[in-house]
mmCIF file of C-alpha atoms in Angstrom:
data_model
loop_
_atom_site.group_PDB
_atom_site.id
_atom_site.type_symbol
_atom_site.label_atom_id
_atom_site.label_comp_id
_atom_site.label_asym_id
_atom_site.label_seq_id
_atom_site.Cartn_x
_atom_site.Cartn_y
_atom_site.Cartn_z
ATOM 1 C CA MET A 1 0.000 0.000 0.000
ATOM 2 C CA PRO A 2 1.507 3.353 -1.024
ATOM 3 C CA LEU A 3 2.197 5.436 2.065
ATOM 4 C CA PHE A 4 4.682 8.245 1.773
ATOM 5 C CA PHE A 5 2.775 10.568 4.084
ATOM 6 C CA ILE A 6 -0.604 11.154 5.666
ATOM 7 C CA ASP A 7 -2.651 13.634 3.636
ATOM 8 C CA LYS A 8 -6.324 14.511 3.355
ATOM 9 C CA TRP A 9 -6.889 11.916 0.630
ATOM 10 C CA TYR A 10 -5.381 9.234 2.847
ATOM 11 C CA LEU A 11 -7.834 10.139 5.610
ATOM 12 C CA ILE A 12 -10.813 10.442 3.269
ATOM 13 C CA LEU A 13 -10.185 7.442 1.002
ATOM 14 C CA VAL A 14 -7.684 4.995 2.467
ATOM 15 C CA VAL A 15 -8.602 5.017 6.162
ATOM 16 C CA PRO A 16 -12.238 3.939 5.543
ATOM 17 C CA ALA A 17 -10.959 1.179 3.246
ATOM 18 C CA LEU A 18 -8.538 0.044 5.950
ATOM 19 C CA ILE A 19 -11.422 -0.123 8.424
ATOM 20 C CA VAL A 20 -13.461 -2.245 5.998
ATOM 21 C CA THR A 21 -10.454 -4.527 5.463
ATOM 22 C CA PHE A 22 -9.942 -4.897 9.218
ATOM 23 C CA TRP A 23 -13.636 -5.706 9.683
ATOM 24 C CA ALA A 24 -13.505 -8.322 6.908
ATOM 25 C CA GLN A 25 -10.507 -10.019 8.527
ATOM 26 C CA ILE A 26 -12.224 -10.160 11.903
ATOM 27 C CA LYS A 27 -15.430 -11.454 10.296
ATOM 28 C CA VAL A 28 -13.711 -14.340 8.512
ATOM 29 C CA GLN A 29 -11.749 -15.315 11.618
ATOM 30 C CA THR A 30 -14.786 -15.307 13.926
ATOM 31 C CA THR A 31 -16.983 -17.131 11.399
ATOM 32 C CA PHE A 32 -14.309 -19.756 10.767
ATOM 33 C CA LYS A 33 -13.736 -20.245 14.496
ATOM 34 C CA LYS A 34 -17.468 -20.689 15.121
ATOM 35 C CA TYR A 35 -18.012 -23.330 12.435
ATOM 36 C CA ASN A 36 -14.701 -25.051 13.056
ATOM 37 C CA GLN A 37 -16.155 -26.190 16.370
ATOM 38 C CA ILE A 38 -19.196 -27.821 14.758
ATOM 39 C CA GLY A 39 -18.891 -31.261 13.211
ATOM 40 C CA THR A 40 -20.704 -32.644 10.172
ATOM 41 C CA ARG A 41 -22.951 -35.629 9.708
ATOM 42 C CA GLY A 42 -20.500 -37.217 7.290
ATOM 43 C CA GLY A 43 -17.637 -36.881 9.744
ATOM 44 C CA LEU A 44 -15.072 -36.119 7.050
ATOM 45 C CA THR A 45 -11.882 -34.196 7.701
ATOM 46 C CA GLY A 46 -10.936 -31.333 5.403
ATOM 47 C CA ALA A 47 -8.443 -33.565 3.575
ATOM 48 C CA GLU A 48 -10.979 -36.373 3.206
ATOM 49 C CA ALA A 49 -13.591 -33.959 1.856
ATOM 50 C CA SER A 50 -11.133 -32.667 -0.745
ATOM 51 C CA ALA A 51 -10.211 -36.193 -1.800
ATOM 52 C CA ALA A 52 -13.897 -37.110 -2.115
ATOM 53 C CA ILE A 53 -14.639 -34.073 -4.295
ATOM 54 C CA GLN A 54 -11.641 -34.886 -6.480
ATOM 55 C CA ARG A 55 -12.847 -38.460 -7.019
ATOM 56 C CA GLN A 56 -16.312 -37.132 -7.732
ATOM 57 C CA ASN A 57 -14.895 -34.905 -10.501
ATOM 58 C CA GLY A 58 -12.292 -37.278 -11.895
ATOM 59 C CA ILE A 59 -9.125 -35.449 -10.826
ATOM 60 C CA HIS A 60 -6.260 -36.281 -8.487
ATOM 61 C CA VAL A 61 -4.303 -33.468 -6.838
ATOM 62 C CA PRO A 62 -1.933 -34.213 -3.929
ATOM 63 C CA LEU A 63 -2.807 -32.795 -0.510
ATOM 64 C CA GLU A 64 -0.300 -31.322 1.926
ATOM 65 C CA MET A 65 -0.668 -29.896 5.413
ATOM 66 C CA VAL A 66 0.878 -26.491 6.132
ATOM 67 C CA LYS A 67 1.276 -24.611 9.383
ATOM 68 C CA GLY A 68 -1.020 -21.840 10.493
ATOM 69 C CA SER A 69 -4.711 -21.032 10.283
ATOM 70 C CA LEU A 70 -6.479 -19.866 7.117
ATOM 71 C CA SER A 71 -3.232 -20.400 5.214
ATOM 72 C CA ASP A 72 -4.987 -22.810 2.853
ATOM 73 C CA HIS A 73 -4.300 -22.455 -0.873
ATOM 74 C CA TYR A 74 -3.989 -24.272 -4.166
ATOM 75 C CA GLU A 75 -0.534 -24.034 -5.749
ATOM 76 C CA PRO A 76 -0.955 -24.360 -9.531
ATOM 77 C CA ARG A 77 2.754 -24.611 -10.388
ATOM 78 C CA ALA A 78 3.216 -27.637 -8.125
ATOM 79 C CA ASN A 79 -0.379 -28.777 -8.664
ATOM 80 C CA VAL A 80 -0.925 -29.357 -4.955
ATOM 81 C CA ILE A 81 -3.628 -28.358 -2.492
ATOM 82 C CA ARG A 82 -2.156 -27.128 0.779
ATOM 83 C CA LEU A 83 -4.485 -27.195 3.770
ATOM 84 C CA SER A 84 -3.728 -25.568 7.110
ATOM 85 C CA GLU A 85 -3.466 -27.390 10.419
ATOM 86 C CA THR A 86 -6.949 -26.143 11.332
ATOM 87 C CA VAL A 87 -8.432 -27.714 8.191
ATOM 88 C CA TYR A 88 -6.428 -30.751 7.020
ATOM 89 C CA GLY A 89 -7.276 -33.240 9.766
ATOM 90 C CA VAL A 90 -10.200 -31.421 11.340
ATOM 91 C CA ARG A 91 -13.765 -32.768 11.168
ATOM 92 C CA SER A 92 -15.872 -29.619 11.074
ATOM 93 C CA ILE A 93 -18.176 -27.586 8.853
ATOM 94 C CA ALA A 94 -15.530 -24.898 8.398
ATOM 95 C CA ALA A 95 -12.748 -27.369 7.577
ATOM 96 C CA VAL A 96 -14.838 -29.156 4.955
ATOM 97 C CA GLY A 97 -15.984 -25.845 3.454
ATOM 98 C CA VAL A 98 -12.477 -24.388 3.169
ATOM 99 C CA ALA A 99 -11.041 -27.632 1.780
ATOM 100 C CA ALA A 100 -13.849 -27.771 -0.781
ATOM 101 C CA HIS A 101 -13.079 -24.171 -1.812
ATOM 102 C CA GLU A 102 -9.401 -24.904 -2.436
ATOM 103 C CA THR A 103 -10.409 -28.019 -4.351
ATOM 104 C CA GLY A 104 -12.648 -25.717 -6.385
ATOM 105 C CA HIS A 105 -9.500 -23.884 -7.519
ATOM 106 C CA ALA A 106 -7.970 -27.188 -8.606
ATOM 107 C CA LEU A 107 -11.133 -27.912 -10.584
ATOM 108 C CA GLN A 108 -10.862 -24.510 -12.244
ATOM 109 C CA TYR A 109 -7.424 -25.407 -13.569
ATOM 110 C CA ALA A 110 -8.430 -28.912 -14.559
ATOM 111 C CA GLN A 111 -11.431 -27.597 -16.491
ATOM 112 C CA GLY A 112 -9.642 -24.646 -18.108
ATOM 113 C CA TYR A 113 -11.471 -21.842 -16.303
ATOM 114 C CA ALA A 114 -10.185 -18.757 -18.162
ATOM 115 C CA PRO A 115 -10.267 -16.070 -15.402
ATOM 116 C CA ILE A 116 -7.895 -17.988 -13.111
ATOM 117 C CA GLN A 117 -5.493 -18.597 -15.989
ATOM 118 C CA ILE A 118 -5.511 -14.892 -16.895
ATOM 119 C CA ARG A 119 -5.068 -13.837 -13.271
ATOM 120 C CA ASN A 120 -2.099 -16.095 -12.674
ATOM 121 C CA ALA A 121 -0.523 -15.128 -15.990
ATOM 122 C CA ILE A 122 -0.263 -11.493 -14.854
ATOM 123 C CA VAL A 123 0.937 -12.257 -11.310
ATOM 124 C CA PRO A 124 4.688 -11.737 -12.026
ATOM 125 C CA VAL A 125 4.091 -8.464 -13.884
ATOM 126 C CA THR A 126 1.686 -7.228 -11.213
ATOM 127 C CA ARG A 127 4.119 -7.939 -8.369
ATOM 128 C CA ILE A 128 6.965 -6.093 -10.079
ATOM 129 C CA ALA A 129 4.818 -3.145 -11.168
ATOM 130 C CA SER A 130 3.173 -2.797 -7.757
ATOM 131 C CA GLY A 131 6.542 -2.885 -5.997
ATOM 132 C CA LEU A 132 7.972 -0.185 -8.274
ATOM 133 C CA SER A 133 4.898 2.053 -8.261
ATOM 134 C CA ILE A 134 5.535 3.759 -4.913
ATOM 135 C CA TYR A 135 9.101 4.691 -5.888
ATOM 136 C CA LEU A 136 8.084 5.926 -9.324
ATOM 137 C CA VAL A 137 5.389 8.169 -7.848
ATOM 138 C CA LEU A 138 7.725 9.490 -5.161
ATOM 139 C CA PHE A 139 10.601 10.231 -7.541
ATOM 140 C CA GLY A 140 8.168 11.596 -10.097
ATOM 141 C CA LEU A 141 6.746 14.097 -7.624
ATOM 142 C CA LEU A 142 10.247 15.161 -6.619
ATOM 143 C CA ILE A 143 12.126 15.006 -9.922
ATOM 144 C CA TRP A 144 10.206 14.296 -13.133
ATOM 145 C CA GLU A 145 6.420 14.283 -13.378
ATOM 146 C CA PRO A 146 6.007 11.589 -16.084
ATOM 147 C CA LEU A 147 7.533 9.072 -13.673
ATOM 148 C CA ALA A 148 4.728 9.802 -11.217
ATOM 149 C CA MET A 149 2.064 9.080 -13.822
ATOM 150 C CA LEU A 150 3.856 5.871 -14.767
ATOM 151 C CA GLY A 151 3.861 4.895 -11.097
ATOM 152 C CA VAL A 152 0.114 5.480 -10.873
ATOM 153 C CA ALA A 153 -0.401 3.327 -13.963
ATOM 154 C CA PHE A 154 1.774 0.582 -12.472
ATOM 155 C CA PHE A 155 -0.225 0.637 -9.252
ATOM 156 C CA GLY A 156 -3.390 0.384 -11.328
ATOM 157 C CA LEU A 157 -2.283 -3.127 -12.295
ATOM 158 C CA SER A 158 -2.811 -4.220 -8.698
ATOM 159 C CA VAL A 159 -6.389 -2.992 -8.944
ATOM 160 C CA VAL A 160 -6.841 -5.039 -12.127
ATOM 161 C CA PHE A 161 -5.400 -8.076 -10.345
ATOM 162 C CA GLN A 162 -7.792 -7.684 -7.408
ATOM 163 C CA LEU A 163 -10.670 -7.235 -9.840
ATOM 164 C CA LEU A 164 -9.787 -10.482 -11.623
ATOM 165 C CA THR A 165 -9.499 -12.243 -8.271
ATOM 166 C CA LEU A 166 -13.166 -11.738 -7.367
ATOM 167 C CA PRO A 167 -14.780 -13.954 -10.034
ATOM 168 C CA VAL A 168 -12.083 -16.582 -9.442
ATOM 169 C CA GLU A 169 -12.824 -16.777 -5.713
ATOM 170 C CA PHE A 170 -16.603 -16.630 -6.057
ATOM 171 C CA ASN A 171 -16.511 -19.321 -8.719
ATOM 172 C CA ALA A 172 -14.328 -21.582 -6.544
ATOM 173 C CA SER A 173 -16.841 -21.218 -3.711
ATOM 174 C CA ALA A 174 -19.751 -21.959 -6.054
ATOM 175 C CA ARG A 175 -17.972 -25.106 -7.256
ATOM 176 C CA ALA A 176 -17.328 -26.094 -3.630
ATOM 177 C CA MET A 177 -20.960 -25.701 -2.581
ATOM 178 C CA LYS A 178 -22.185 -27.590 -5.662
ATOM 179 C CA ALA A 179 -19.797 -30.470 -4.974
ATOM 180 C CA LEU A 180 -20.737 -30.650 -1.286
ATOM 181 C CA ARG A 181 -24.445 -30.632 -2.074
ATOM 182 C CA GLU A 182 -24.102 -33.338 -4.731
ATOM 183 C CA SER A 183 -21.969 -35.518 -2.457
ATOM 184 C CA GLY A 184 -24.704 -35.650 0.165
ATOM 185 C CA THR A 185 -22.173 -35.577 2.998
ATOM 186 C CA MET A 186 -23.641 -32.433 4.589
ATOM 187 C CA THR A 187 -27.130 -31.536 5.706
ATOM 188 C CA GLU A 188 -28.773 -28.320 4.491
ATOM 189 C CA GLU A 189 -28.018 -26.723 7.852
ATOM 190 C CA GLU A 190 -24.368 -27.723 7.554
ATOM 191 C CA LEU A 191 -24.242 -26.423 3.986
ATOM 192 C CA THR A 192 -25.583 -23.094 5.235
ATOM 193 C CA GLY A 193 -22.730 -22.937 7.753
ATOM 194 C CA ALA A 194 -20.151 -23.767 5.085
ATOM 195 C CA ARG A 195 -21.599 -21.062 2.840
ATOM 196 C CA LYS A 196 -21.280 -18.509 5.645
ATOM 197 C CA VAL A 197 -17.607 -19.392 6.087
ATOM 198 C CA LEU A 198 -16.906 -19.078 2.361
ATOM 199 C CA THR A 199 -18.898 -15.844 2.080
ATOM 200 C CA ALA A 200 -16.915 -14.305 4.940
ATOM 201 C CA ALA A 201 -13.690 -15.356 3.216
ATOM 202 C CA ALA A 202 -14.878 -13.863 -0.072
ATOM 203 C CA MET A 203 -15.527 -10.543 1.634
ATOM 204 C CA THR A 204 -11.811 -10.247 2.395
ATOM 205 C CA TYR A 205 -11.180 -10.160 -1.359
ATOM 206 C CA VAL A 206 -13.887 -7.541 -1.834
ATOM 207 C CA ALA A 207 -12.243 -5.474 0.911
ATOM 208 C CA ALA A 208 -8.819 -5.912 -0.717
ATOM 209 C CA LEU A 209 -10.208 -4.609 -4.012
ATOM 210 C CA PHE A 210 -11.797 -1.652 -2.228
ATOM 211 C CA LEU A 211 -8.496 -0.813 -0.521
ATOM 212 C CA SER A 212 -6.537 -1.065 -3.770
ATOM 213 C CA LEU A 213 -9.081 1.088 -5.577
ATOM 214 C CA MET A 214 -9.056 3.787 -2.897
ATOM 215 C CA SER A 215 -5.251 3.782 -2.782
ATOM 216 C CA PHE A 216 -5.135 4.101 -6.572
ATOM 217 C CA LEU A 217 -7.618 6.974 -6.511
ATOM 218 C CA ARG A 218 -5.570 8.712 -3.829
ATOM 219 C CA LEU A 219 -2.415 8.478 -5.927
ATOM 220 C CA LEU A 220 -4.274 9.736 -8.958
ATOM 221 C CA LEU A 221 -5.582 12.747 -7.029
ATOM 222 C CA ILE A 222 -2.146 13.548 -5.568
ATOM 223 C CA VAL A 223 -0.375 13.389 -8.918
ATOM 224 C CA GLY A 224 -3.224 15.095 -10.768
ATOM 225 C CA GLY A 225 -3.334 17.863 -8.156
ATOM 226 C CA ARG A 226 0.383 18.452 -8.543
ATOM 227 C CA ARG A 227 0.012 18.785 -12.326
ATOM 228 C CA ARG A 228 -2.798 21.322 -11.976
ATOM 229 C CA ASN A 229 -0.760 23.357 -9.470
ATOM 230 C CA ASP A 230 2.164 23.424 -11.888
#
């Protein structure tokens, strides 16, 4: 997040976005904690639920346990689903829901889902551009204005990345819920709990997009204001 100083645009645009982001993080943690204490009728662990969904859809992706909580992810380069300690061997609504979501990402790759392929294709460029953007804006404001505009454009790539992330995450959750419903391993009440966990997780991505957008707008207003003053 670009922070060279606190200005009025930071207070007006970025601070509210930070509050929303903080709220989203708390919401996902509390929702996960609540449903990670409630078991399911099927009694499957997160890892077992993922394996069952994979068999159901004719794929086989290795499963690994990683340390931490909510550190679950699908790694496309290694083609492996990594589940956290609070999901891998845990028999709960939250564990099954999160494992199903990460398996949904594996299904996206297996079935050629275009948005996730596009998003991951621009990851290297986005990381480099986002990392350079703050320095380009800073040096541009101090030395040469075109650099500042280039920095704003570079930071805009992070907004594009966050925007592409939303359909990918929502689609993975939709695939997860469909697979869990078709498997018959969860009751409707349990499915409702799993949906709440996945919805709370999705809101963190919405908040991340909001924060990126507000930070981008702030940079645009700072650089644009400097050009008008000149």
